[in-house]
């Protein structure tokens, strides 16, 4: 299935690579080269629920998934981690895990040179997992528990958080309102990981969206969790610097969008109005005082946010896509074209395809950034091939 694009500066070709993925509610979308051919493949995780499993009872349909014990059995039989091989988009079902939440991350947990997957469970569930990639990524991936001490992990990262030269696993637990990370143990295959390897960054903080890196240019790594910047102190603790209040359910990106040599923080309110009573915003926070410029304030669940140079002019543009959860609203995809000096020109580049956690990535090696996305409550996986005009 292909559709013509609506844009002026992009030359997009829409391809639906799967109209019936093996899960109903999909949570994360991660492009990465799993086969070593130089082409990014697409790894997808899901809350679960291929479709309602029903049987006829007394003239009605009984939803087996809602029954105690039976629903758990159905979940355990479903494949909800799968990936699409580039080129050709053959799907490989590789792992099972009940109720995977949004915001999975990739990183080499074992040190064997292959990326593994980290993802946590959703609302009412407690497991944070890592999935070991086998020598052949098409085979089943082994699932292991990192911790079961928190509830609902929305966004994780695999990065050198504390500048010790080694990777850590960072997670945001929304329902437990905790930001924490683990030093990867010598034997990462042990379950769970030792509590003494855990470091709590913040408590009583329910946020979405995470970035790890030297954001303020001081030579040390910071943690950006929602609109909160955490600086590492000399004693190993973390000091919170709030950028703004009232920005909830956020997606985050960092880039020098105005050409001044400093990183700005780009933020959308990804789950508004789905989680609230007002429209969502897109804003740019400019250091060092984090002055806010709102670029749009009438968005509908913009749960995809990426920053990259889309038109080849050397300036990073901002890409945003809407989830399609609002009744009667046609979901849009935007590019905010970077005109220089902090100025952006918005343009709708696609309509009508609900998109969640989309990523910008060069799928075919032609130097142009393509778009990879999938639905959240809609069973589609899509790509938009970009040819520079």
Short mmCIF file of N, CA and C in Angstrom, two decimals, residues 2 50 72 77 111 115 123 134 160 167 192 204 209 223 243 263 273 283 302 324 328 361 366 385-386:
data_model
loop_
_atom_site.label_atom_id
_atom_site.label_comp_id
_atom_site.label_asym_id
_atom_site.label_seq_id
_atom_site.Cartn_x
_atom_site.Cartn_y
_atom_site.Cartn_z
N UNK A 2 0.67 2.13 -0.91
CA UNK A 2 1.42 3.38 -0.96
C UNK A 2 0.46 4.53 -1.12
N UNK A 50 -3.38 -9.51 20.45
CA UNK A 50 -3.47 -9.56 19.00
C UNK A 50 -4.84 -9.08 18.54
N UNK A 72 -4.08 -14.71 31.41
CA UNK A 72 -2.63 -14.81 31.59
C UNK A 72 -2.03 -15.83 30.64
N UNK A 77 1.25 -16.85 25.57
CA UNK A 77 1.38 -17.51 24.27
C UNK A 77 1.61 -16.53 23.13
N UNK A 111 28.14 -7.34 26.51
CA UNK A 111 29.48 -7.00 26.04
C UNK A 111 29.96 -7.87 24.90
N UNK A 115 23.52 -5.82 20.14
CA UNK A 115 22.61 -5.02 20.94
C UNK A 115 21.52 -5.91 21.52
N UNK A 123 1.09 -0.53 33.17
CA UNK A 123 0.33 -0.23 34.37
C UNK A 123 -0.11 -1.51 35.09
N UNK A 134 20.24 -13.37 20.36
CA UNK A 134 21.08 -14.52 20.06
C UNK A 134 21.99 -14.26 18.86
N UNK A 160 26.09 5.25 29.46
CA UNK A 160 27.03 5.47 30.56
C UNK A 160 26.53 6.67 31.35
N UNK A 167 28.37 0.86 30.60
CA UNK A 167 26.95 1.11 30.40
C UNK A 167 26.16 0.81 31.67
N UNK A 192 16.89 -11.50 39.94
CA UNK A 192 17.03 -10.15 39.37
C UNK A 192 18.46 -9.66 39.57
N UNK A 204 9.40 10.39 44.14
CA UNK A 204 8.23 11.27 44.09
C UNK A 204 8.21 12.11 42.81
N UNK A 209 9.61 10.41 29.26
CA UNK A 209 10.64 10.95 28.39
C UNK A 209 11.98 11.01 29.07
N UNK A 223 21.13 13.62 33.19
CA UNK A 223 19.91 12.85 32.91
C UNK A 223 18.77 13.85 32.74
N UNK A 243 13.15 22.53 34.62
CA UNK A 243 13.15 23.48 33.50
C UNK A 243 11.84 24.23 33.43
N UNK A 263 23.15 23.03 23.29
CA UNK A 263 22.03 22.14 23.04
C UNK A 263 20.74 22.74 23.60
N UNK A 273 -4.46 15.59 24.17
CA UNK A 273 -5.43 15.65 25.27
C UNK A 273 -5.90 14.29 25.80
N UNK A 283 7.44 22.70 22.27
CA UNK A 283 8.23 23.84 22.69
C UNK A 283 9.72 23.57 22.63
N UNK A 302 0.84 14.13 20.37
CA UNK A 302 2.04 14.06 19.53
C UNK A 302 3.13 13.22 20.19
N UNK A 324 -3.63 9.68 16.76
CA UNK A 324 -4.93 9.32 16.21
C UNK A 324 -5.89 8.75 17.24
N UNK A 328 -12.81 11.89 15.76
CA UNK A 328 -13.11 12.94 14.80
C UNK A 328 -11.92 13.75 14.35
N UNK A 361 15.24 7.69 10.32
CA UNK A 361 16.40 6.84 10.09
C UNK A 361 16.57 6.64 8.59
N UNK A 366 20.73 6.12 1.26
CA UNK A 366 20.88 7.17 0.24
C UNK A 366 21.18 8.54 0.84
N UNK A 385 9.34 6.54 2.77
CA UNK A 385 10.63 6.65 2.11
C UNK A 385 10.81 8.09 1.63
N UNK A 386 11.92 8.67 1.96
CA UNK A 386 12.18 10.08 1.66
C UNK A 386 13.22 10.18 0.55
#
